Amino acid sequence: MIEFPTVLDDLMMAQQPILKKSKDIFGYELLFRGKDALNANVSDGESATSQVLVNLCIGITKLESQLRKPFFINMTTELMLSDAFFPIDPDTVYIEILESQKLTPEFFEALKKWRAAGYRFALDDYQFDADYEALLPWVSIVKIDILSTPPENFIKEINELKARGLILLAEKVENEEMFEYCQKIGFDLFQGYFLQRPEIIKGKKIDSATHAAIELVNALQDKDISIETVSDLVTKNPKLSYQLLRILNSPVCGLSKTVVSIKEAVIFLGLVQLKKWALLITLTSSSTQPKALFKVLLTRGRCCQLLAQNKQSAIPDSAFMVGLMSGIDAVFNVQKSVALEQIALDDLSRAALMNQTGELGSYLSLTLDCEEQHWDNIQSMSPAERALLNRAFLDAMLWSEEVMQSIN
C-alpha cells in the first residue's frame, strides 16, 4: 500500500463523492475523525493543530496528485486563525465553514488572508439563518442539508442565493426522486447515497443486454474454465477486448511487459486476475449507471482485498469480488437477490453479499463502515485495526481512480 504519514493512523478518513447534475464526479468531501472517532475536531490547540496539518497535508498532497478533483475539507477555528502552512493548491480545495462558526472580527480577518492566498470557501449546513448572511460574500458554494432543512420550505431563499451567483450543493440526497427535485429547483451539486441506493422496482426483469453481460459474468465464475474459453469469451466483445488490453497495459496491473493479445494477457497475468478485470469491465460496459457508482464499488473491492491481504487470508481475490459486486443491484437496477440468483457464486461470497456474514462479510462490513462514516462502529475498533482500515481505504481511493482513468 502507499505509505502515508503516521499521523494518518490516528485520523480516520472517509470520502464521499460530490456529483454534478450529470452525475459525473465534481469532487470529494474528505471527512476526518481523530483518535476519538466520534469527535470531528482533528486537534485541540493551535500548536497541535498546526503540526497535525503539516503532517496531514503530506498525505492529502499525495491524494491531490492522483485524484485531481477538488477536495472539500472541514477546518477548525483554531486552524483558520493560525499561521499554519497549507501546502495544497488552492484550485483543488474548498475550505468548509460551519454555520455554527462564531463570527468575530478575527475570523473575518482570517477569511481575508485565506482568500488573498487564493483559497475558496463553502458554507456548510446552511439553514438560512440571517446572522450568517455576512458569510455569503466570502463563499463560492452553499451546502444545504436537505433532511434537516427541507428545500421545499425555502424556495424563495434558494432563488435569492442563485441570484447572487452562488453554487448550491444538496447534502444527504438519499434517493433518485430527491435528486431530481433538487435539480429542478436549482441545486448544482449533490452529495449523498442516492447512487448506491437506487429506487428498484420489485421483480423487474433484466433486459437482454444486461442478461448477456451476466452470462459472461457467470461463465467467469467457473473455477474450471480454461484459458482458451476465457479468451474466446472476451474477444467476442470488441469493446471489452479493447478496454481489457488498455487496463492490462496500464500501471495499475503491474505487468512487466506490454501485452498485445487477450491470450497473452492470460498467460502473463494468470486466469484469476484476468477473470477479475474482465468482470469489472463487463459490469461497467453493460450498465447505464454513471461512472461515479463504479468508482465507489472499485474502492469497496480494493479495500476488502487489502484488508484480506493484511490478514494473510487465502481469499483476497474473493474479497475483491465481494466488494465490487456489493452494488450489483445498483449496477443493474434489480434487487440484489434477483441479480445474484443468476450468477454462480460460492456460498461464502453469497452470504457475504446478502448478509455480510463470514470472513468475506467482515471485510465488506468494515469497508462500508468507513465509506458510510459509521463512526460508532469504528470507535469500537482497536487503534491498530482503525489504522489498518484507514490506510486500506485511502489506498483503495487512489487505486480506484487510476483504474477508472485506465478504463475510460
Tab-separated table of C-alpha atoms in Angstrom:
chain	number	residue	atom	x	y	z
A	1	MET	CA	0.000	0.000	0.000
A	2	ILE	CA	1.015	3.621	-0.433
A	3	GLU	CA	2.966	4.998	2.514
A	4	PHE	CA	1.169	7.873	4.210
A	5	PRO	CA	2.432	9.829	7.219
A	6	THR	CA	1.977	8.041	10.533
A	7	VAL	CA	-0.332	10.827	11.724
A	8	LEU	CA	-2.979	9.334	9.433
A	9	ASP	CA	-3.054	6.292	11.701
A	10	ASP	CA	-4.791	8.499	14.257
A	11	LEU	CA	-7.038	10.303	11.772
A	12	MET	CA	-9.837	8.204	10.359
A	13	MET	CA	-10.689	9.497	6.922
A	14	ALA	CA	-13.661	8.756	4.712
A	15	GLN	CA	-14.601	10.244	1.390
A	16	GLN	CA	-17.929	10.913	-0.243
A	17	PRO	CA	-18.280	11.902	-3.897
A	18	ILE	CA	-19.861	15.237	-4.781
A	19	LEU	CA	-21.661	14.965	-8.101
A	20	LYS	CA	-22.713	17.334	-10.869
A	21	LYS	CA	-26.181	17.313	-12.440
A	22	SER	CA	-24.806	14.858	-14.996
A	23	LYS	CA	-23.807	12.550	-12.095
A	24	ASP	CA	-20.166	12.950	-13.053
A	25	ILE	CA	-17.825	13.481	-10.114
A	26	PHE	CA	-17.158	17.131	-9.261
A	27	GLY	CA	-15.035	16.466	-6.183
A	28	TYR	CA	-14.887	14.722	-2.821
A	29	GLU	CA	-15.572	15.662	0.756
A	30	LEU	CA	-12.826	14.334	2.993
A	31	LEU	CA	-14.235	13.527	6.402
A	32	PHE	CA	-11.854	13.327	9.325
A	33	ARG	CA	-12.158	11.987	12.840
A	34	GLY	CA	-9.382	11.947	15.416
A	35	LYS	CA	-8.425	9.250	17.930
A	36	ASP	CA	-11.912	9.679	19.324
A	37	ALA	CA	-13.791	8.693	16.194
A	38	LEU	CA	-16.948	10.428	17.427
A	39	ASN	CA	-15.183	13.785	17.654
A	40	ALA	CA	-14.735	15.697	14.416
A	41	ASN	CA	-12.012	18.037	15.713
A	42	VAL	CA	-8.662	16.999	14.281
A	43	SER	CA	-6.794	18.534	17.191
A	44	ASP	CA	-7.118	20.748	20.232
A	45	GLY	CA	-4.991	23.846	20.463
A	46	GLU	CA	-3.279	25.980	17.867
A	47	SER	CA	0.178	24.448	18.111
A	48	ALA	CA	-1.016	20.827	17.911
A	49	THR	CA	-3.406	21.711	15.089
A	50	SER	CA	-0.607	23.267	13.081
A	51	GLN	CA	1.605	20.215	13.499
A	52	VAL	CA	-1.181	17.840	12.534
A	53	LEU	CA	-1.949	19.960	9.481
A	54	VAL	CA	1.610	19.865	8.195
A	55	ASN	CA	1.752	16.074	8.517
A	56	LEU	CA	-1.752	15.610	7.203
A	57	CYS	CA	-1.092	17.686	4.116
A	58	ILE	CA	1.677	15.319	3.100
A	59	GLY	CA	-0.980	12.662	2.739
A	60	ILE	CA	-3.502	14.977	1.114
A	61	THR	CA	-0.902	16.126	-1.399
A	62	LYS	CA	-0.445	12.515	-2.469
A	63	LEU	CA	-4.199	12.225	-2.861
A	64	GLU	CA	-4.376	15.503	-4.765
A	65	SER	CA	-1.745	14.463	-7.291
A	66	GLN	CA	-3.697	11.373	-8.242
A	67	LEU	CA	-7.370	12.214	-7.754
A	68	ARG	CA	-7.114	15.599	-9.487
A	69	LYS	CA	-10.515	16.626	-8.136
A	70	PRO	CA	-11.464	19.424	-5.741
A	71	PHE	CA	-11.452	18.463	-2.069
A	72	PHE	CA	-13.913	19.763	0.498
A	73	ILE	CA	-12.239	19.894	3.908
A	74	ASN	CA	-13.646	20.988	7.268
A	75	MET	CA	-11.202	23.117	9.227
A	76	THR	CA	-11.308	24.064	12.897
A	77	THR	CA	-11.498	27.667	14.055
A	78	GLU	CA	-8.038	27.263	15.602
A	79	LEU	CA	-6.676	26.185	12.270
A	80	MET	CA	-8.307	29.045	10.383
A	81	LEU	CA	-6.858	31.571	12.832
A	82	SER	CA	-3.386	30.024	12.987
A	83	ASP	CA	-0.420	30.760	10.752
A	84	ALA	CA	-0.111	27.112	9.747
A	85	PHE	CA	1.341	26.385	6.345
A	86	PHE	CA	-1.213	24.759	3.998
A	87	PRO	CA	0.696	23.263	1.039
A	88	ILE	CA	-2.315	22.423	-1.115
A	89	ASP	CA	-3.047	24.041	-4.465
A	90	PRO	CA	-5.958	26.485	-3.884
A	91	ASP	CA	-7.532	25.310	-7.146
A	92	THR	CA	-8.016	21.812	-5.729
A	93	VAL	CA	-9.599	22.555	-2.371
A	94	TYR	CA	-12.709	24.136	-0.871
A	95	ILE	CA	-12.478	25.016	2.815
A	96	GLU	CA	-15.785	24.321	4.567
A	97	ILE	CA	-17.108	26.756	7.161
A	98	LEU	CA	-19.787	25.527	9.539
A	99	GLU	CA	-22.785	27.794	10.011
A	100	SER	CA	-22.184	27.379	13.752
A	101	GLN	CA	-18.859	29.205	13.332
A	102	LYS	CA	-18.514	32.069	15.805
A	103	LEU	CA	-18.254	35.202	13.676
A	104	THR	CA	-15.646	37.553	15.089
A	105	PRO	CA	-13.515	40.329	13.556
A	106	GLU	CA	-10.524	37.967	13.907
A	107	PHE	CA	-12.314	35.278	11.908
A	108	PHE	CA	-13.144	37.675	9.056
A	109	GLU	CA	-9.512	38.798	9.026
A	110	ALA	CA	-8.522	35.153	8.652
A	111	LEU	CA	-11.001	34.753	5.791
A	112	LYS	CA	-9.424	37.728	4.067
A	113	LYS	CA	-5.944	36.177	4.471
A	114	TRP	CA	-7.011	32.807	3.075
A	115	ARG	CA	-8.945	34.431	0.229
A	116	ALA	CA	-5.892	36.545	-0.686
A	117	ALA	CA	-3.922	33.297	-0.942
A	118	GLY	CA	-6.449	32.026	-3.500
A	119	TYR	CA	-8.494	29.636	-1.359
A	120	ARG	CA	-12.219	29.134	-1.869
A	121	PHE	CA	-14.869	28.526	0.777
A	122	ALA	CA	-18.066	26.527	1.111
A	123	LEU	CA	-20.626	27.336	3.801
A	124	ASP	CA	-21.671	24.014	5.305
A	125	ASP	CA	-25.081	23.117	6.736
A	126	TYR	CA	-26.629	26.492	5.907
A	127	GLN	CA	-30.089	26.892	7.476
A	128	PHE	CA	-30.903	30.373	6.170
A	129	ASP	CA	-30.081	31.992	9.486
A	130	ALA	CA	-29.899	35.775	8.996
A	131	ASP	CA	-26.976	36.017	11.411
A	132	TYR	CA	-24.778	34.132	8.923
A	133	GLU	CA	-25.629	36.116	5.804
A	134	ALA	CA	-22.396	38.030	6.447
A	135	LEU	CA	-20.526	34.900	5.332
A	136	LEU	CA	-22.220	34.707	1.922
A	137	PRO	CA	-19.931	37.241	0.175
A	138	TRP	CA	-16.950	35.100	1.189
A	139	VAL	CA	-18.139	31.722	-0.082
A	140	SER	CA	-18.474	30.165	-3.525
A	141	ILE	CA	-20.655	27.205	-2.541
A	142	VAL	CA	-23.524	26.905	-0.085
A	143	LYS	CA	-24.237	23.405	1.251
A	144	ILE	CA	-27.763	22.659	2.449
A	145	ASP	CA	-28.654	19.527	4.414
A	146	ILE	CA	-31.970	18.722	2.748
A	147	LEU	CA	-33.039	16.362	5.548
A	148	SER	CA	-32.745	18.908	8.340
A	149	THR	CA	-33.578	21.898	6.093
A	150	PRO	CA	-36.246	20.708	3.596
A	151	PRO	CA	-35.692	22.759	0.427
A	152	GLU	CA	-39.408	22.958	-0.412
A	153	ASN	CA	-39.787	25.277	2.597
A	154	PHE	CA	-37.134	27.695	1.320
A	155	ILE	CA	-37.783	28.143	-2.401
A	156	LYS	CA	-37.654	31.949	-2.171
A	157	GLU	CA	-34.380	31.891	-0.231
A	158	ILE	CA	-32.861	29.363	-2.648
A	159	ASN	CA	-33.708	31.611	-5.595
A	160	GLU	CA	-32.089	34.546	-3.804
A	161	LEU	CA	-28.878	32.532	-3.308
A	162	LYS	CA	-28.904	31.611	-7.001
A	163	ALA	CA	-29.395	35.269	-7.936
A	164	ARG	CA	-26.210	36.063	-6.008
A	165	GLY	CA	-24.291	33.672	-8.256
A	166	LEU	CA	-23.683	31.106	-5.524
A	167	ILE	CA	-23.342	27.397	-6.294
A	168	LEU	CA	-25.848	25.319	-4.313
A	169	LEU	CA	-24.948	21.857	-3.040
A	170	ALA	CA	-27.627	19.498	-1.718
A	171	GLU	CA	-26.353	17.247	1.077
A	172	LYS	CA	-27.896	13.930	2.185
A	173	VAL	CA	-29.664	13.202	-1.085
A	174	GLU	CA	-30.903	9.703	-0.339
A	175	ASN	CA	-32.847	8.719	-3.448
A	176	GLU	CA	-33.327	9.485	-7.126
A	177	GLU	CA	-36.612	11.302	-6.557
A	178	MET	CA	-34.982	13.832	-4.239
A	179	PHE	CA	-32.040	14.218	-6.625
A	180	GLU	CA	-34.416	15.123	-9.455
A	181	TYR	CA	-36.382	17.521	-7.247
A	182	CYS	CA	-33.265	19.347	-6.030
A	183	GLN	CA	-32.012	19.575	-9.589
A	184	LYS	CA	-35.339	21.046	-10.692
A	185	ILE	CA	-35.351	23.822	-8.079
A	186	GLY	CA	-31.830	24.967	-8.838
A	187	PHE	CA	-29.220	22.921	-6.995
A	188	ASP	CA	-25.965	22.471	-8.890
A	189	LEU	CA	-24.106	19.804	-6.891
A	190	PHE	CA	-25.272	16.757	-4.955
A	191	GLN	CA	-23.928	14.613	-2.129
A	192	GLY	CA	-25.493	11.521	-0.606
A	193	TYR	CA	-26.210	7.854	-1.128
A	194	PHE	CA	-28.717	8.133	-3.982
A	195	LEU	CA	-26.320	6.366	-6.374
A	196	GLN	CA	-25.636	3.434	-4.071
A	197	ARG	CA	-29.290	3.091	-3.046
A	198	PRO	CA	-31.355	3.396	-6.216
A	199	GLU	CA	-35.105	3.006	-6.362
A	200	ILE	CA	-35.519	-0.586	-7.525
A	201	ILE	CA	-38.757	-1.951	-8.917
A	202	LYS	CA	-39.541	-5.256	-7.235
A	203	GLY	CA	-39.341	-8.166	-9.641
A	204	LYS	CA	-38.041	-6.047	-12.505
A	205	LYS	CA	-36.799	-8.172	-15.382
A	206	ILE	CA	-33.238	-7.907	-16.590
A	207	ASP	CA	-33.025	-6.551	-20.136
A	208	SER	CA	-31.368	-8.550	-22.911
A	209	ALA	CA	-28.110	-6.536	-22.961
A	210	THR	CA	-27.689	-6.897	-19.226
A	211	HIS	CA	-28.596	-10.579	-19.417
A	212	ALA	CA	-25.802	-11.176	-21.932
A	213	ALA	CA	-23.344	-9.411	-19.621
A	214	ILE	CA	-24.449	-11.529	-16.678
A	215	GLU	CA	-23.941	-14.674	-18.778
A	216	LEU	CA	-20.312	-13.685	-19.221
A	217	VAL	CA	-20.006	-12.868	-15.519
A	218	ASN	CA	-21.490	-16.272	-14.751
A	219	ALA	CA	-19.060	-18.073	-17.055
A	220	LEU	CA	-16.120	-16.328	-15.409
A	221	GLN	CA	-17.112	-17.726	-12.015
A	222	ASP	CA	-16.469	-21.277	-13.212
A	223	LYS	CA	-13.300	-22.425	-11.426
A	224	ASP	CA	-12.598	-24.965	-14.176
A	225	ILE	CA	-12.925	-22.562	-17.097
A	226	SER	CA	-9.973	-22.762	-19.466
A	227	ILE	CA	-7.694	-20.007	-20.693
A	228	GLU	CA	-8.914	-20.587	-24.240
A	229	THR	CA	-12.571	-20.280	-23.219
A	230	VAL	CA	-11.955	-17.023	-21.346
A	231	SER	CA	-10.011	-15.615	-24.282
A	232	ASP	CA	-12.795	-16.570	-26.691
A	233	LEU	CA	-15.493	-15.058	-24.472
A	234	VAL	CA	-13.650	-11.779	-24.151
A	235	THR	CA	-12.557	-11.473	-27.777
A	236	LYS	CA	-16.148	-11.876	-28.939
A	237	ASN	CA	-16.840	-8.481	-27.367
A	238	PRO	CA	-14.629	-5.905	-29.166
A	239	LYS	CA	-15.305	-3.157	-26.632
A	240	LEU	CA	-14.434	-5.456	-23.745
A	241	SER	CA	-11.268	-6.620	-25.507
A	242	TYR	CA	-10.105	-3.056	-26.113
A	243	GLN	CA	-10.789	-1.923	-22.564
A	244	LEU	CA	-9.173	-5.001	-21.071
A	245	LEU	CA	-5.985	-4.540	-23.074
A	246	ARG	CA	-5.873	-0.873	-22.058
A	247	ILE	CA	-6.129	-1.646	-18.380
A	248	LEU	CA	-3.664	-4.531	-18.572
A	249	ASN	CA	-1.142	-2.202	-20.189
A	250	SER	CA	-1.644	0.459	-17.508
A	251	PRO	CA	0.454	0.775	-14.310
A	252	VAL	CA	-2.395	-0.494	-12.105
A	253	CYS	CA	-1.787	-4.077	-13.251
A	254	GLY	CA	1.964	-4.022	-12.759
A	255	LEU	CA	2.813	-6.249	-15.703
A	256	SER	CA	6.485	-6.212	-16.655
A	257	LYS	CA	5.766	-6.191	-20.381
A	258	THR	CA	3.156	-4.828	-22.755
A	259	VAL	CA	0.604	-7.407	-23.827
A	260	VAL	CA	-0.730	-7.462	-27.364
A	261	SER	CA	-3.470	-10.082	-27.132
A	262	ILE	CA	-6.018	-11.368	-24.657
A	263	LYS	CA	-4.441	-14.833	-24.670
A	264	GLU	CA	-1.015	-13.364	-23.960
A	265	ALA	CA	-2.549	-11.342	-21.139
A	266	VAL	CA	-3.978	-14.531	-19.635
A	267	ILE	CA	-0.588	-16.230	-19.765
A	268	PHE	CA	1.286	-13.359	-18.112
A	269	LEU	CA	-1.392	-12.254	-15.676
A	270	GLY	CA	-2.990	-15.546	-14.751
A	271	LEU	CA	-6.562	-16.690	-15.052
A	272	VAL	CA	-7.683	-15.443	-11.632
A	273	GLN	CA	-6.544	-11.877	-12.281
A	274	LEU	CA	-7.937	-11.841	-15.808
A	275	LYS	CA	-11.323	-13.012	-14.554
A	276	LYS	CA	-11.316	-10.135	-12.066
A	277	TRP	CA	-10.592	-7.483	-14.682
A	278	ALA	CA	-12.923	-8.993	-17.256
A	279	LEU	CA	-15.743	-8.999	-14.695
A	280	LEU	CA	-15.054	-5.401	-13.765
A	281	ILE	CA	-15.116	-4.166	-17.346
A	282	THR	CA	-18.140	-6.302	-18.188
A	283	LEU	CA	-20.084	-4.621	-15.395
A	284	THR	CA	-19.030	-1.109	-16.363
A	285	SER	CA	-19.635	-1.691	-20.075
A	286	SER	CA	-23.117	-3.094	-19.684
A	287	SER	CA	-24.605	-0.617	-17.222
A	288	THR	CA	-26.236	2.727	-17.858
A	289	GLN	CA	-25.281	3.911	-14.372
A	290	PRO	CA	-22.854	6.856	-14.027
A	291	LYS	CA	-19.168	6.131	-13.609
A	292	ALA	CA	-19.248	7.586	-10.107
A	293	LEU	CA	-21.000	4.433	-8.909
A	294	PHE	CA	-18.219	2.222	-10.247
A	295	LYS	CA	-15.634	4.402	-8.531
A	296	VAL	CA	-17.425	3.665	-5.250
A	297	LEU	CA	-17.615	-0.074	-5.955
A	298	LEU	CA	-13.980	-0.274	-7.028
A	299	THR	CA	-12.954	1.416	-3.794
A	300	ARG	CA	-15.011	-1.144	-1.870
A	301	GLY	CA	-13.480	-4.057	-3.747
A	302	ARG	CA	-9.908	-2.888	-3.353
A	303	CYS	CA	-10.385	-2.059	0.345
A	304	CYS	CA	-11.832	-5.530	1.002
A	305	GLN	CA	-8.916	-7.088	-0.865
A	306	LEU	CA	-6.304	-5.109	1.084
A	307	LEU	CA	-7.942	-5.987	4.413
A	308	ALA	CA	-7.831	-9.663	3.427
A	309	GLN	CA	-4.189	-9.423	2.378
A	310	ASN	CA	-3.256	-7.811	5.670
A	311	LYS	CA	-4.924	-10.699	7.480
A	312	GLN	CA	-2.848	-13.024	5.269
A	313	SER	CA	-6.110	-14.518	4.076
A	314	ALA	CA	-6.107	-17.161	1.374
A	315	ILE	CA	-9.015	-15.484	-0.422
A	316	PRO	CA	-8.098	-11.842	-1.188
A	317	ASP	CA	-9.431	-12.120	-4.749
A	318	SER	CA	-12.784	-13.321	-3.431
A	319	ALA	CA	-12.784	-10.330	-1.093
A	320	PHE	CA	-12.271	-8.029	-4.084
A	321	MET	CA	-15.176	-9.658	-5.929
A	322	VAL	CA	-17.463	-9.305	-2.914
A	323	GLY	CA	-16.681	-5.603	-2.595
A	324	LEU	CA	-17.138	-4.996	-6.313
A	325	MET	CA	-20.392	-6.949	-6.515
A	326	SER	CA	-21.839	-5.469	-3.323
A	327	GLY	CA	-23.549	-2.892	-5.517
A	328	ILE	CA	-24.677	-5.199	-8.300
A	329	ASP	CA	-28.287	-4.279	-7.522
A	330	ALA	CA	-27.465	-0.642	-8.252
A	331	VAL	CA	-25.496	-1.571	-11.393
A	332	PHE	CA	-28.373	-3.474	-12.977
A	333	ASN	CA	-31.293	-1.767	-11.172
A	334	VAL	CA	-32.706	-5.023	-9.879
A	335	GLN	CA	-32.982	-6.499	-6.425
A	336	LYS	CA	-29.701	-7.944	-5.221
A	337	SER	CA	-31.225	-11.386	-4.695
A	338	VAL	CA	-32.517	-11.389	-8.289
A	339	ALA	CA	-29.108	-10.480	-9.738
A	340	LEU	CA	-27.204	-12.953	-7.568
A	341	GLU	CA	-29.542	-15.813	-8.441
A	342	GLN	CA	-28.180	-15.667	-11.986
A	343	ILE	CA	-24.506	-15.693	-11.015
A	344	ALA	CA	-22.636	-18.838	-9.994
A	345	LEU	CA	-21.191	-17.563	-6.742
A	346	ASP	CA	-19.919	-19.788	-3.970
A	347	ASP	CA	-21.889	-19.907	-0.718
A	348	LEU	CA	-19.359	-17.834	1.241
A	349	SER	CA	-19.473	-14.972	-1.278
A	350	ARG	CA	-23.265	-15.106	-1.491
A	351	ALA	CA	-23.622	-14.996	2.304
A	352	ALA	CA	-21.208	-12.049	2.469
A	353	LEU	CA	-23.162	-10.124	-0.167
A	354	MET	CA	-26.617	-10.820	1.237
A	355	ASN	CA	-25.945	-10.758	4.991
A	356	GLN	CA	-22.344	-9.521	5.493
A	357	THR	CA	-21.526	-12.766	7.311
A	358	GLY	CA	-18.390	-14.881	7.394
A	359	GLU	CA	-14.820	-13.809	6.705
A	360	LEU	CA	-15.712	-12.086	3.431
A	361	GLY	CA	-18.684	-10.383	5.047
A	362	SER	CA	-16.445	-8.965	7.775
A	363	TYR	CA	-14.212	-7.261	5.180
A	364	LEU	CA	-17.252	-5.804	3.419
A	365	SER	CA	-18.756	-4.634	6.704
A	366	LEU	CA	-15.560	-2.822	7.723
A	367	THR	CA	-15.296	-1.165	4.313
A	368	LEU	CA	-18.899	0.051	4.462
A	369	ASP	CA	-18.303	1.393	7.974
A	370	CYS	CA	-15.562	3.596	6.546
A	371	GLU	CA	-17.447	4.533	3.378
A	372	GLU	CA	-20.649	5.479	5.186
A	373	GLN	CA	-18.953	7.033	8.217
A	374	HIS	CA	-20.312	4.628	10.840
A	375	TRP	CA	-18.140	6.260	13.492
A	376	ASP	CA	-19.733	4.297	16.373
A	377	ASN	CA	-18.554	1.015	14.835
A	378	ILE	CA	-15.129	2.435	14.031
A	379	GLN	CA	-14.716	3.759	17.567
A	380	SER	CA	-15.163	0.229	18.964
A	381	MET	CA	-12.100	-0.997	16.999
A	382	SER	CA	-8.616	-1.113	18.435
A	383	PRO	CA	-6.186	1.654	17.354
A	384	ALA	CA	-4.255	-0.856	15.236
A	385	GLU	CA	-7.430	-2.041	13.495
A	386	ARG	CA	-8.529	1.537	12.812
A	387	ALA	CA	-5.127	2.402	11.356
A	388	LEU	CA	-5.244	-0.641	9.079
A	389	LEU	CA	-8.745	0.174	7.849
A	390	ASN	CA	-7.845	3.822	7.302
A	391	ARG	CA	-4.798	3.042	5.206
A	392	ALA	CA	-6.603	0.380	3.209
A	393	PHE	CA	-9.421	2.792	2.407
A	394	LEU	CA	-7.048	5.611	1.448
A	395	ASP	CA	-5.067	3.294	-0.812
A	396	ALA	CA	-8.284	1.969	-2.343
A	397	MET	CA	-9.425	5.516	-3.171
A	398	LEU	CA	-6.239	6.193	-5.120
A	399	TRP	CA	-6.202	2.816	-6.828
A	400	SER	CA	-9.819	3.059	-7.977
A	401	GLU	CA	-9.177	6.466	-9.511
A	402	GLU	CA	-6.265	5.039	-11.511
A	403	VAL	CA	-8.403	2.135	-12.696
A	404	MET	CA	-11.254	4.402	-13.812
A	405	GLN	CA	-8.815	6.542	-15.761
A	406	SER	CA	-7.479	3.416	-17.460
A	407	ILE	CA	-10.939	2.121	-18.354
A	408	ASN	CA	-12.069	5.477	-19.700
